[in-house]
């Protein structure tokens, strides 16, 4: 069974990691060789940002894995306590019956008969032994089952403890990778021209969009209302977003729970084709499924792109290669 210090360590790892600030104080790596042109610089920044976004989503997924492992550990420990209690209870019954048999315990229905020396006395004594043996057998079976359950719960608790430990290590490793990649992207951003930075920072289309009624329309209205807010790695709003937190919050506003990561969002609802896309559909990009946007209509989508770029509307196909399109409603 996992010790309480071990569980506190696991929970501390989860809490510390979940609270990690991904936007300030991240170490910047040594800048790589400067590209030969402004266009090259912008392309490199976009590539680095895309990779940072992928690592950010992997980091978030690792956090969810740790939560799941911690839940497994808590359940296994609860089952272990229940099994041990049952084991002690049955063991007490067995001990009591065994002691009674050695001491010649007398049952109420036999009290008047055990004084007889007749054949009837013998038969009643035999019956008493059968009653005792039957009760003892049931208790022994109960004890045996409880021991097996306790052993199984102990094994599951040990496995869950090890799983949580590995998940915590995975979070730390992915956080280090993320910090490095974000640092490189920020360093590359500094090399961009003022005109390039200004173009990236443009809010884009802020016109009024007529959204449909229902869940998808409510979610889309929320996402559109976030236009102009900054992208921040790992942010959950309400003043800044990353790609998947924007989608999650939008559907939460509509009363629908969707996963926190783009990987998870790639599995909700049902799949639709590119030609079927309509307002509110979730569009997941790249083979790694590391970026997500919400369709405004069959041509446009709103998304939180990357650092230096606010939440904005973009052409669906310009965002990146589409992996899957999911419809939450309908």
PDB file of C-alpha atoms in Angstrom:
ATOM      1  CA  UNK A   1       0.000   0.000   0.000  1.00  0.00           C
ATOM      2  CA  UNK A   2       1.351   3.468  -0.902  1.00  0.00           C
ATOM      3  CA  UNK A   3       2.530   5.443   2.104  1.00  0.00           C
ATOM      4  CA  UNK A   4       0.937   8.754   2.911  1.00  0.00           C
ATOM      5  CA  UNK A   5       4.248  10.627   2.221  1.00  0.00           C
ATOM      6  CA  UNK A   6       4.363   8.985  -1.224  1.00  0.00           C
ATOM      7  CA  UNK A   7       0.799  10.067  -1.978  1.00  0.00           C
ATOM      8  CA  UNK A   8       1.537  13.597  -0.773  1.00  0.00           C
ATOM      9  CA  UNK A   9       4.580  13.699  -3.062  1.00  0.00           C
ATOM     10  CA  UNK A  10       2.512  12.596  -6.048  1.00  0.00           C
ATOM     11  CA  UNK A  11      -0.231  15.111  -5.311  1.00  0.00           C
ATOM     12  CA  UNK A  12       2.394  17.842  -4.824  1.00  0.00           C
ATOM     13  CA  UNK A  13       3.912  17.004  -8.200  1.00  0.00           C
ATOM     14  CA  UNK A  14       0.504  17.367  -9.840  1.00  0.00           C
ATOM     15  CA  UNK A  15      -0.365  20.599  -8.062  1.00  0.00           C
ATOM     16  CA  UNK A  16       3.035  22.172  -8.712  1.00  0.00           C
ATOM     17  CA  UNK A  17       3.054  21.248 -12.364  1.00  0.00           C
ATOM     18  CA  UNK A  18      -0.550  22.302 -12.977  1.00  0.00           C
ATOM     19  CA  UNK A  19       0.256  25.694 -11.476  1.00  0.00           C
ATOM     20  CA  UNK A  20       3.440  26.164 -13.509  1.00  0.00           C
ATOM     21  CA  UNK A  21       3.562  29.527 -15.227  1.00  0.00           C
ATOM     22  CA  UNK A  22       4.387  28.959 -18.844  1.00  0.00           C
ATOM     23  CA  UNK A  23       4.531  32.554 -19.931  1.00  0.00           C
ATOM     24  CA  UNK A  24       6.981  34.280 -17.637  1.00  0.00           C
ATOM     25  CA  UNK A  25      10.371  33.393 -16.411  1.00  0.00           C
ATOM     26  CA  UNK A  26      11.002  30.606 -18.887  1.00  0.00           C
ATOM     27  CA  UNK A  27      14.683  30.115 -19.706  1.00  0.00           C
ATOM     28  CA  UNK A  28      15.672  31.235 -23.176  1.00  0.00           C
ATOM     29  CA  UNK A  29      18.028  28.994 -25.084  1.00  0.00           C
ATOM     30  CA  UNK A  30      20.957  30.285 -27.083  1.00  0.00           C
ATOM     31  CA  UNK A  31      19.683  31.793 -30.329  1.00  0.00           C
ATOM     32  CA  UNK A  32      20.433  29.735 -33.389  1.00  0.00           C
ATOM     33  CA  UNK A  33      22.025  31.159 -36.513  1.00  0.00           C
ATOM     34  CA  UNK A  34      20.023  34.039 -37.883  1.00  0.00           C
ATOM     35  CA  UNK A  35      18.109  33.274 -41.090  1.00  0.00           C
ATOM     36  CA  UNK A  36      19.057  35.013 -44.273  1.00  0.00           C
ATOM     37  CA  UNK A  37      15.818  36.873 -44.899  1.00  0.00           C
ATOM     38  CA  UNK A  38      12.749  38.288 -43.181  1.00  0.00           C
ATOM     39  CA  UNK A  39      10.641  35.589 -44.791  1.00  0.00           C
ATOM     40  CA  UNK A  40      12.954  32.893 -43.466  1.00  0.00           C
ATOM     41  CA  UNK A  41      12.804  34.417 -40.003  1.00  0.00           C
ATOM     42  CA  UNK A  42       9.011  34.396 -40.020  1.00  0.00           C
ATOM     43  CA  UNK A  43       8.870  30.820 -41.304  1.00  0.00           C
ATOM     44  CA  UNK A  44      11.265  29.668 -38.618  1.00  0.00           C
ATOM     45  CA  UNK A  45       9.215  31.433 -35.954  1.00  0.00           C
ATOM     46  CA  UNK A  46       6.045  29.760 -37.199  1.00  0.00           C
ATOM     47  CA  UNK A  47       7.747  26.357 -37.220  1.00  0.00           C
ATOM     48  CA  UNK A  48       9.122  26.823 -33.702  1.00  0.00           C
ATOM     49  CA  UNK A  49       5.746  28.042 -32.458  1.00  0.00           C
ATOM     50  CA  UNK A  50       3.966  25.047 -33.979  1.00  0.00           C
ATOM     51  CA  UNK A  51       6.369  22.701 -32.237  1.00  0.00           C
ATOM     52  CA  UNK A  52       5.947  24.590 -28.958  1.00  0.00           C
ATOM     53  CA  UNK A  53       2.194  24.239 -29.309  1.00  0.00           C
ATOM     54  CA  UNK A  54       2.556  20.496 -29.816  1.00  0.00           C
ATOM     55  CA  UNK A  55       4.746  20.153 -26.731  1.00  0.00           C
ATOM     56  CA  UNK A  56       2.318  22.295 -24.753  1.00  0.00           C
ATOM     57  CA  UNK A  57      -0.528  19.925 -25.583  1.00  0.00           C
ATOM     58  CA  UNK A  58       1.624  16.901 -24.731  1.00  0.00           C
ATOM     59  CA  UNK A  59       2.415  18.511 -21.398  1.00  0.00           C
ATOM     60  CA  UNK A  60      -1.287  19.053 -20.715  1.00  0.00           C
ATOM     61  CA  UNK A  61      -2.010  15.439 -21.666  1.00  0.00           C
ATOM     62  CA  UNK A  62       0.652  14.264 -19.218  1.00  0.00           C
ATOM     63  CA  UNK A  63      -1.082  16.263 -16.497  1.00  0.00           C
ATOM     64  CA  UNK A  64      -4.365  14.520 -17.277  1.00  0.00           C
ATOM     65  CA  UNK A  65      -2.605  11.145 -17.194  1.00  0.00           C
ATOM     66  CA  UNK A  66      -1.265  11.936 -13.727  1.00  0.00           C
ATOM     67  CA  UNK A  67      -4.733  12.863 -12.499  1.00  0.00           C
ATOM     68  CA  UNK A  68      -6.065   9.570 -13.813  1.00  0.00           C
ATOM     69  CA  UNK A  69      -3.238   7.625 -12.178  1.00  0.00           C
ATOM     70  CA  UNK A  70      -3.864   9.424  -8.892  1.00  0.00           C
ATOM     71  CA  UNK A  71      -7.544   8.480  -9.158  1.00  0.00           C
ATOM     72  CA  UNK A  72      -6.551   4.842  -9.723  1.00  0.00           C
ATOM     73  CA  UNK A  73      -4.310   5.004  -6.671  1.00  0.00           C
ATOM     74  CA  UNK A  74      -7.010   6.486  -4.459  1.00  0.00           C
ATOM     75  CA  UNK A  75      -9.536   3.826  -5.558  1.00  0.00           C
ATOM     76  CA  UNK A  76      -7.064   0.995  -5.072  1.00  0.00           C
ATOM     77  CA  UNK A  77      -6.211   2.215  -1.590  1.00  0.00           C
ATOM     78  CA  UNK A  78      -9.903   2.488  -0.726  1.00  0.00           C
ATOM     79  CA  UNK A  79     -10.517  -1.053  -1.991  1.00  0.00           C
ATOM     80  CA  UNK A  80      -7.533  -2.253   0.023  1.00  0.00           C
ATOM     81  CA  UNK A  81      -8.878  -0.788   3.235  1.00  0.00           C
ATOM     82  CA  UNK A  82     -12.308  -2.364   2.636  1.00  0.00           C
ATOM     83  CA  UNK A  83     -10.756  -5.734   1.816  1.00  0.00           C
ATOM     84  CA  UNK A  84      -8.584  -5.665   4.920  1.00  0.00           C
ATOM     85  CA  UNK A  85     -11.595  -4.821   7.079  1.00  0.00           C
ATOM     86  CA  UNK A  86     -13.514  -7.751   5.578  1.00  0.00           C
ATOM     87  CA  UNK A  87     -10.500  -9.990   6.112  1.00  0.00           C
ATOM     88  CA  UNK A  88     -10.276  -9.050   9.781  1.00  0.00           C
ATOM     89  CA  UNK A  89     -14.010  -9.588  10.253  1.00  0.00           C
ATOM     90  CA  UNK A  90     -13.969 -13.067   8.719  1.00  0.00           C
ATOM     91  CA  UNK A  91     -10.766 -13.957  10.524  1.00  0.00           C
ATOM     92  CA  UNK A  92     -12.480 -13.082  13.800  1.00  0.00           C
ATOM     93  CA  UNK A  93     -15.412 -15.347  12.945  1.00  0.00           C
ATOM     94  CA  UNK A  94     -13.072 -18.239  12.139  1.00  0.00           C
ATOM     95  CA  UNK A  95     -11.089 -17.719  15.314  1.00  0.00           C
ATOM     96  CA  UNK A  96     -14.262 -17.609  17.423  1.00  0.00           C
ATOM     97  CA  UNK A  97     -15.702 -20.767  15.891  1.00  0.00           C
ATOM     98  CA  UNK A  98     -12.409 -22.592  16.152  1.00  0.00           C
ATOM     99  CA  UNK A  99     -12.063 -21.636  19.799  1.00  0.00           C
ATOM    100  CA  UNK A 100     -15.655 -22.690  20.434  1.00  0.00           C
ATOM    101  CA  UNK A 101     -15.076 -26.110  18.897  1.00  0.00           C
ATOM    102  CA  UNK A 102     -12.033 -26.699  21.057  1.00  0.00           C
ATOM    103  CA  UNK A 103     -13.881 -25.636  24.195  1.00  0.00           C
ATOM    104  CA  UNK A 104     -16.907 -27.814  23.459  1.00  0.00           C
ATOM    105  CA  UNK A 105     -19.306 -24.939  22.846  1.00  0.00           C
ATOM    106  CA  UNK A 106     -22.928 -25.813  23.439  1.00  0.00           C
ATOM    107  CA  UNK A 107     -25.677 -24.460  21.188  1.00  0.00           C
ATOM    108  CA  UNK A 108     -29.098 -23.564  22.540  1.00  0.00           C
ATOM    109  CA  UNK A 109     -30.905 -26.258  20.535  1.00  0.00           C
ATOM    110  CA  UNK A 110     -28.533 -28.892  21.948  1.00  0.00           C
ATOM    111  CA  UNK A 111     -28.442 -27.872  25.553  1.00  0.00           C
ATOM    112  CA  UNK A 112     -31.211 -30.267  26.615  1.00  0.00           C
ATOM    113  CA  UNK A 113     -29.954 -33.100  24.442  1.00  0.00           C
ATOM    114  CA  UNK A 114     -26.239 -33.221  25.193  1.00  0.00           C
ATOM    115  CA  UNK A 115     -26.959 -34.675  28.642  1.00  0.00           C
ATOM    116  CA  UNK A 116     -28.375 -37.841  27.061  1.00  0.00           C
ATOM    117  CA  UNK A 117     -26.332 -41.016  26.690  1.00  0.00           C
ATOM    118  CA  UNK A 118     -28.741 -42.589  24.207  1.00  0.00           C
ATOM    119  CA  UNK A 119     -28.474 -43.077  20.473  1.00  0.00           C
ATOM    120  CA  UNK A 120     -30.473 -39.896  20.143  1.00  0.00           C
ATOM    121  CA  UNK A 121     -27.779 -38.156  22.104  1.00  0.00           C
ATOM    122  CA  UNK A 122     -25.200 -39.367  19.587  1.00  0.00           C
ATOM    123  CA  UNK A 123     -27.282 -38.189  16.612  1.00  0.00           C
ATOM    124  CA  UNK A 124     -27.758 -34.759  18.134  1.00  0.00           C
ATOM    125  CA  UNK A 125     -24.067 -34.474  18.845  1.00  0.00           C
ATOM    126  CA  UNK A 126     -23.383 -35.311  15.192  1.00  0.00           C
ATOM    127  CA  UNK A 127     -25.863 -32.696  14.062  1.00  0.00           C
ATOM    128  CA  UNK A 128     -24.159 -30.135  16.268  1.00  0.00           C
ATOM    129  CA  UNK A 129     -20.828 -30.908  14.662  1.00  0.00           C
ATOM    130  CA  UNK A 130     -22.362 -30.466  11.205  1.00  0.00           C
ATOM    131  CA  UNK A 131     -23.767 -27.072  12.227  1.00  0.00           C
ATOM    132  CA  UNK A 132     -20.392 -26.018  13.576  1.00  0.00           C
ATOM    133  CA  UNK A 133     -18.562 -27.321  10.513  1.00  0.00           C
ATOM    134  CA  UNK A 134     -20.978 -25.533   8.163  1.00  0.00           C
ATOM    135  CA  UNK A 135     -20.627 -22.208   9.953  1.00  0.00           C
ATOM    136  CA  UNK A 136     -16.874 -22.577  10.101  1.00  0.00           C
ATOM    137  CA  UNK A 137     -16.732 -23.482   6.395  1.00  0.00           C
ATOM    138  CA  UNK A 138     -18.671 -20.350   5.417  1.00  0.00           C
ATOM    139  CA  UNK A 139     -16.388 -18.185   7.522  1.00  0.00           C
ATOM    140  CA  UNK A 140     -13.295 -19.829   6.101  1.00  0.00           C
ATOM    141  CA  UNK A 141     -14.550 -19.248   2.544  1.00  0.00           C
ATOM    142  CA  UNK A 142     -15.298 -15.636   3.451  1.00  0.00           C
ATOM    143  CA  UNK A 143     -11.835 -15.239   4.923  1.00  0.00           C
ATOM    144  CA  UNK A 144     -10.215 -16.803   1.870  1.00  0.00           C
ATOM    145  CA  UNK A 145     -12.133 -14.505  -0.494  1.00  0.00           C
ATOM    146  CA  UNK A 146     -11.257 -11.459   1.608  1.00  0.00           C
ATOM    147  CA  UNK A 147      -7.561 -12.379   1.573  1.00  0.00           C
ATOM    148  CA  UNK A 148      -7.625 -12.725  -2.240  1.00  0.00           C
ATOM    149  CA  UNK A 149      -9.390  -9.354  -2.590  1.00  0.00           C
ATOM    150  CA  UNK A 150      -6.923  -7.713  -0.229  1.00  0.00           C
ATOM    151  CA  UNK A 151      -3.972  -9.133  -2.176  1.00  0.00           C
ATOM    152  CA  UNK A 152      -5.484  -7.897  -5.456  1.00  0.00           C
ATOM    153  CA  UNK A 153      -6.127  -4.436  -4.021  1.00  0.00           C
ATOM    154  CA  UNK A 154      -2.562  -4.330  -2.663  1.00  0.00           C
ATOM    155  CA  UNK A 155      -1.198  -5.193  -6.109  1.00  0.00           C
ATOM    156  CA  UNK A 156      -3.351  -2.552  -7.810  1.00  0.00           C
ATOM    157  CA  UNK A 157      -2.305   0.056  -5.259  1.00  0.00           C
ATOM    158  CA  UNK A 158       1.365  -0.715  -5.886  1.00  0.00           C
ATOM    159  CA  UNK A 159       0.882  -0.537  -9.661  1.00  0.00           C
ATOM    160  CA  UNK A 160      -1.058   2.726  -9.362  1.00  0.00           C
ATOM    161  CA  UNK A 161       1.672   4.218  -7.187  1.00  0.00           C
ATOM    162  CA  UNK A 162       4.305   3.319  -9.762  1.00  0.00           C
ATOM    163  CA  UNK A 163       2.104   4.639 -12.582  1.00  0.00           C
ATOM    164  CA  UNK A 164       1.632   7.950 -10.781  1.00  0.00           C
ATOM    165  CA  UNK A 165       5.364   8.221 -10.160  1.00  0.00           C
ATOM    166  CA  UNK A 166       6.136   7.651 -13.849  1.00  0.00           C
ATOM    167  CA  UNK A 167       3.421  10.131 -14.880  1.00  0.00           C
ATOM    168  CA  UNK A 168       4.966  12.768 -12.606  1.00  0.00           C
ATOM    169  CA  UNK A 169       8.381  12.130 -14.174  1.00  0.00           C
ATOM    170  CA  UNK A 170       6.841  12.397 -17.640  1.00  0.00           C
ATOM    171  CA  UNK A 171       5.353  15.778 -16.739  1.00  0.00           C
ATOM    172  CA  UNK A 172       8.739  17.050 -15.583  1.00  0.00           C
ATOM    173  CA  UNK A 173      10.418  15.878 -18.802  1.00  0.00           C
ATOM    174  CA  UNK A 174       7.753  17.370 -21.050  1.00  0.00           C
ATOM    175  CA  UNK A 175       7.856  20.631 -19.103  1.00  0.00           C
ATOM    176  CA  UNK A 176      11.590  20.865 -19.719  1.00  0.00           C
ATOM    177  CA  UNK A 177      11.088  20.215 -23.439  1.00  0.00           C
ATOM    178  CA  UNK A 178       8.321  22.820 -23.552  1.00  0.00           C
ATOM    179  CA  UNK A 179      10.385  25.454 -21.762  1.00  0.00           C
ATOM    180  CA  UNK A 180      13.240  24.928 -24.212  1.00  0.00           C
ATOM    181  CA  UNK A 181      10.999  25.139 -27.274  1.00  0.00           C
ATOM    182  CA  UNK A 182       9.121  28.207 -26.021  1.00  0.00           C
ATOM    183  CA  UNK A 183      12.445  29.877 -25.306  1.00  0.00           C
ATOM    184  CA  UNK A 184      13.644  29.237 -28.852  1.00  0.00           C
ATOM    185  CA  UNK A 185      10.397  30.541 -30.318  1.00  0.00           C
ATOM    186  CA  UNK A 186      10.592  33.714 -28.237  1.00  0.00           C
ATOM    187  CA  UNK A 187      14.191  34.261 -29.220  1.00  0.00           C
ATOM    188  CA  UNK A 188      13.229  33.874 -32.869  1.00  0.00           C
ATOM    189  CA  UNK A 189      10.307  36.266 -32.395  1.00  0.00           C
ATOM    190  CA  UNK A 190      12.780  38.951 -31.329  1.00  0.00           C
ATOM    191  CA  UNK A 191      14.498  38.648 -34.701  1.00  0.00           C
ATOM    192  CA  UNK A 192      11.346  39.524 -36.623  1.00  0.00           C
ATOM    193  CA  UNK A 193      10.914  42.943 -38.148  1.00  0.00           C
ATOM    194  CA  UNK A 194       8.506  45.465 -36.673  1.00  0.00           C
ATOM    195  CA  UNK A 195       6.259  45.011 -39.710  1.00  0.00           C
ATOM    196  CA  UNK A 196       6.168  41.242 -39.234  1.00  0.00           C
ATOM    197  CA  UNK A 197       5.354  41.577 -35.530  1.00  0.00           C
ATOM    198  CA  UNK A 198       2.624  44.071 -36.328  1.00  0.00           C
ATOM    199  CA  UNK A 199       1.101  41.729 -38.901  1.00  0.00           C
ATOM    200  CA  UNK A 200       1.150  38.829 -36.448  1.00  0.00           C
ATOM    201  CA  UNK A 201      -0.476  40.991 -33.766  1.00  0.00           C
ATOM    202  CA  UNK A 202      -3.342  42.080 -36.026  1.00  0.00           C
ATOM    203  CA  UNK A 203      -6.758  41.138 -34.648  1.00  0.00           C
ATOM    204  CA  UNK A 204      -8.057  40.499 -38.154  1.00  0.00           C
ATOM    205  CA  UNK A 205     -11.742  40.224 -38.925  1.00  0.00           C
ATOM    206  CA  UNK A 206     -13.816  41.671 -36.078  1.00  0.00           C
ATOM    207  CA  UNK A 207     -17.079  41.914 -37.964  1.00  0.00           C
ATOM    208  CA  UNK A 208     -20.336  40.646 -36.505  1.00  0.00           C
ATOM    209  CA  UNK A 209     -21.007  36.991 -37.227  1.00  0.00           C
ATOM    210  CA  UNK A 210     -24.504  35.566 -37.175  1.00  0.00           C
ATOM    211  CA  UNK A 211     -24.290  32.314 -35.233  1.00  0.00           C
ATOM    212  CA  UNK A 212     -26.836  29.501 -35.428  1.00  0.00           C
ATOM    213  CA  UNK A 213     -29.180  28.627 -32.589  1.00  0.00           C
ATOM    214  CA  UNK A 214     -28.376  25.788 -30.231  1.00  0.00           C
ATOM    215  CA  UNK A 215     -25.259  24.416 -28.587  1.00  0.00           C
ATOM    216  CA  UNK A 216     -22.878  24.999 -31.502  1.00  0.00           C
ATOM    217  CA  UNK A 217     -24.029  28.604 -31.879  1.00  0.00           C
ATOM    218  CA  UNK A 218     -23.572  29.339 -28.172  1.00  0.00           C
ATOM    219  CA  UNK A 219     -20.072  27.867 -28.230  1.00  0.00           C
ATOM    220  CA  UNK A 220     -19.153  29.792 -31.375  1.00  0.00           C
ATOM    221  CA  UNK A 221     -20.465  33.066 -29.966  1.00  0.00           C
ATOM    222  CA  UNK A 222     -18.226  32.618 -26.936  1.00  0.00           C
ATOM    223  CA  UNK A 223     -15.161  31.833 -29.049  1.00  0.00           C
ATOM    224  CA  UNK A 224     -15.769  34.846 -31.292  1.00  0.00           C
ATOM    225  CA  UNK A 225     -16.093  37.097 -28.250  1.00  0.00           C
ATOM    226  CA  UNK A 226     -12.494  36.201 -27.355  1.00  0.00           C
ATOM    227  CA  UNK A 227     -11.066  37.743 -30.522  1.00  0.00           C
ATOM    228  CA  UNK A 228      -8.122  39.982 -29.737  1.00  0.00           C
ATOM    229  CA  UNK A 229      -7.149  38.199 -26.513  1.00  0.00           C
ATOM    230  CA  UNK A 230      -3.572  36.883 -26.427  1.00  0.00           C
ATOM    231  CA  UNK A 231      -2.387  33.327 -26.826  1.00  0.00           C
ATOM    232  CA  UNK A 232      -0.467  32.016 -23.821  1.00  0.00           C
ATOM    233  CA  UNK A 233       0.976  28.508 -23.575  1.00  0.00           C
ATOM    234  CA  UNK A 234      -1.043  26.515 -21.064  1.00  0.00           C
ATOM    235  CA  UNK A 235      -3.487  29.327 -20.288  1.00  0.00           C
ATOM    236  CA  UNK A 236      -7.079  28.559 -19.312  1.00  0.00           C
ATOM    237  CA  UNK A 237      -8.569  32.035 -19.719  1.00  0.00           C
ATOM    238  CA  UNK A 238     -10.399  34.199 -19.231  1.00  0.00           C
ATOM    239  CA  UNK A 239      -7.904  36.874 -20.294  1.00  0.00           C
ATOM    240  CA  UNK A 240      -5.709  34.653 -22.465  1.00  0.00           C
ATOM    241  CA  UNK A 241      -6.005  31.234 -24.076  1.00  0.00           C
ATOM    242  CA  UNK A 242      -4.196  28.392 -25.728  1.00  0.00           C
ATOM    243  CA  UNK A 243      -5.881  26.599 -28.621  1.00  0.00           C
ATOM    244  CA  UNK A 244      -7.614  23.801 -26.733  1.00  0.00           C
ATOM    245  CA  UNK A 245      -8.598  25.804 -23.656  1.00  0.00           C
ATOM    246  CA  UNK A 246     -10.520  28.198 -25.923  1.00  0.00           C
ATOM    247  CA  UNK A 247     -12.523  25.311 -27.416  1.00  0.00           C
ATOM    248  CA  UNK A 248     -13.130  23.735 -24.022  1.00  0.00           C
ATOM    249  CA  UNK A 249     -14.356  27.016 -22.499  1.00  0.00           C
ATOM    250  CA  UNK A 250     -16.558  27.749 -25.503  1.00  0.00           C
ATOM    251  CA  UNK A 251     -18.413  24.460 -25.217  1.00  0.00           C
ATOM    252  CA  UNK A 252     -18.519  24.740 -21.445  1.00  0.00           C
ATOM    253  CA  UNK A 253     -20.415  27.988 -21.996  1.00  0.00           C
ATOM    254  CA  UNK A 254     -22.885  25.941 -24.042  1.00  0.00           C
ATOM    255  CA  UNK A 255     -23.236  23.358 -21.268  1.00  0.00           C
ATOM    256  CA  UNK A 256     -21.102  20.683 -22.917  1.00  0.00           C
ATOM    257  CA  UNK A 257     -17.993  19.164 -21.362  1.00  0.00           C
ATOM    258  CA  UNK A 258     -15.113  18.458 -23.749  1.00  0.00           C
ATOM    259  CA  UNK A 259     -11.541  17.391 -22.919  1.00  0.00           C
ATOM    260  CA  UNK A 260      -8.817  19.920 -22.170  1.00  0.00           C
ATOM    261  CA  UNK A 261      -6.394  18.845 -24.902  1.00  0.00           C
ATOM    262  CA  UNK A 262      -6.650  18.876 -28.678  1.00  0.00           C
ATOM    263  CA  UNK A 263      -5.947  15.106 -28.595  1.00  0.00           C
ATOM    264  CA  UNK A 264      -9.025  14.613 -26.462  1.00  0.00           C
ATOM    265  CA  UNK A 265     -11.117  17.022 -28.512  1.00  0.00           C
ATOM    266  CA  UNK A 266     -10.277  14.977 -31.609  1.00  0.00           C
ATOM    267  CA  UNK A 267     -12.499  12.210 -30.201  1.00  0.00           C
ATOM    268  CA  UNK A 268     -15.669  14.074 -29.158  1.00  0.00           C
ATOM    269  CA  UNK A 269     -18.952  13.987 -31.057  1.00  0.00           C
ATOM    270  CA  UNK A 270     -18.887  12.477 -34.526  1.00  0.00           C
ATOM    271  CA  UNK A 271     -16.597  12.846 -37.496  1.00  0.00           C
ATOM    272  CA  UNK A 272     -17.616  14.964 -40.502  1.00  0.00           C
ATOM    273  CA  UNK A 273     -15.882  15.603 -43.814  1.00  0.00           C
ATOM    274  CA  UNK A 274     -14.313  18.860 -44.948  1.00  0.00           C
ATOM    275  CA  UNK A 275     -17.205  19.489 -47.335  1.00  0.00           C
ATOM    276  CA  UNK A 276     -19.705  19.117 -44.483  1.00  0.00           C
ATOM    277  CA  UNK A 277     -18.116  21.654 -42.125  1.00  0.00           C
ATOM    278  CA  UNK A 278     -20.485  24.073 -40.461  1.00  0.00           C
ATOM    279  CA  UNK A 279     -20.476  26.569 -37.590  1.00  0.00           C
ATOM    280  CA  UNK A 280     -19.300  25.163 -34.261  1.00  0.00           C
ATOM    281  CA  UNK A 281     -17.445  22.145 -35.652  1.00  0.00           C
ATOM    282  CA  UNK A 282     -14.121  21.359 -33.983  1.00  0.00           C
ATOM    283  CA  UNK A 283     -11.251  21.225 -36.475  1.00  0.00           C
ATOM    284  CA  UNK A 284      -8.087  19.449 -35.310  1.00  0.00           C
ATOM    285  CA  UNK A 285      -4.853  20.015 -37.240  1.00  0.00           C
ATOM    286  CA  UNK A 286      -1.595  18.178 -37.973  1.00  0.00           C
ATOM    287  CA  UNK A 287      -0.890  14.449 -37.813  1.00  0.00           C
ATOM    288  CA  UNK A 288       0.059  14.999 -34.163  1.00  0.00           C
ATOM    289  CA  UNK A 289      -3.412  16.525 -33.549  1.00  0.00           C
ATOM    290  CA  UNK A 290      -1.671  19.304 -31.648  1.00  0.00           C
ATOM    291  CA  UNK A 291      -3.770  22.301 -32.735  1.00  0.00           C
ATOM    292  CA  UNK A 292      -7.505  22.959 -32.786  1.00  0.00           C
ATOM    293  CA  UNK A 293      -9.891  25.617 -34.077  1.00  0.00           C
ATOM    294  CA  UNK A 294     -13.657  26.135 -34.280  1.00  0.00           C
ATOM    295  CA  UNK A 295     -15.442  26.564 -37.592  1.00  0.00           C
ATOM    296  CA  UNK A 296     -17.212  29.900 -38.114  1.00  0.00           C
ATOM    297  CA  UNK A 297     -18.747  28.617 -41.337  1.00  0.00           C
ATOM    298  CA  UNK A 298     -17.596  26.390 -44.194  1.00  0.00           C
ATOM    299  CA  UNK A 299     -14.641  28.648 -44.986  1.00  0.00           C
ATOM    300  CA  UNK A 300     -13.461  30.343 -41.784  1.00  0.00           C
ATOM    301  CA  UNK A 301     -12.436  29.255 -38.304  1.00  0.00           C
ATOM    302  CA  UNK A 302     -11.631  31.071 -35.069  1.00  0.00           C
ATOM    303  CA  UNK A 303      -8.631  29.909 -33.064  1.00  0.00           C
ATOM    304  CA  UNK A 304      -5.912  30.783 -30.583  1.00  0.00           C
ATOM    305  CA  UNK A 305      -2.824  30.406 -32.735  1.00  0.00           C
ATOM    306  CA  UNK A 306       0.472  31.056 -30.949  1.00  0.00           C
ATOM    307  CA  UNK A 307       2.343  33.620 -28.872  1.00  0.00           C
ATOM    308  CA  UNK A 308       2.392  37.024 -30.488  1.00  0.00           C
ATOM    309  CA  UNK A 309      -0.840  36.246 -32.324  1.00  0.00           C
ATOM    310  CA  UNK A 310      -4.227  37.038 -30.745  1.00  0.00           C
ATOM    311  CA  UNK A 311      -7.355  34.914 -31.001  1.00  0.00           C
ATOM    312  CA  UNK A 312      -8.655  35.614 -34.499  1.00  0.00           C
ATOM    313  CA  UNK A 313     -10.525  34.357 -37.517  1.00  0.00           C
ATOM    314  CA  UNK A 314      -8.543  32.646 -40.277  1.00  0.00           C
ATOM    315  CA  UNK A 315      -9.214  30.630 -43.392  1.00  0.00           C
ATOM    316  CA  UNK A 316      -9.811  27.026 -42.326  1.00  0.00           C
ATOM    317  CA  UNK A 317      -7.319  25.546 -44.765  1.00  0.00           C
ATOM    318  CA  UNK A 318      -4.622  28.151 -44.096  1.00  0.00           C
ATOM    319  CA  UNK A 319      -4.219  27.146 -40.450  1.00  0.00           C
ATOM    320  CA  UNK A 320      -2.559  23.833 -41.236  1.00  0.00           C
ATOM    321  CA  UNK A 321      -3.180  20.308 -42.538  1.00  0.00           C
ATOM    322  CA  UNK A 322      -6.480  19.026 -41.152  1.00  0.00           C
ATOM    323  CA  UNK A 323      -6.374  15.794 -39.181  1.00  0.00           C
ATOM    324  CA  UNK A 324     -10.022  15.385 -38.211  1.00  0.00           C
ATOM    325  CA  UNK A 325     -13.236  17.409 -37.953  1.00  0.00           C
ATOM    326  CA  UNK A 326     -15.665  16.646 -35.138  1.00  0.00           C
ATOM    327  CA  UNK A 327     -19.281  17.745 -34.686  1.00  0.00           C
ATOM    328  CA  UNK A 328     -20.463  18.006 -31.086  1.00  0.00           C
ATOM    329  CA  UNK A 329     -24.092  18.752 -31.895  1.00  0.00           C
ATOM    330  CA  UNK A 330     -26.239  17.120 -34.563  1.00  0.00           C
TER     331      UNK A 330
END
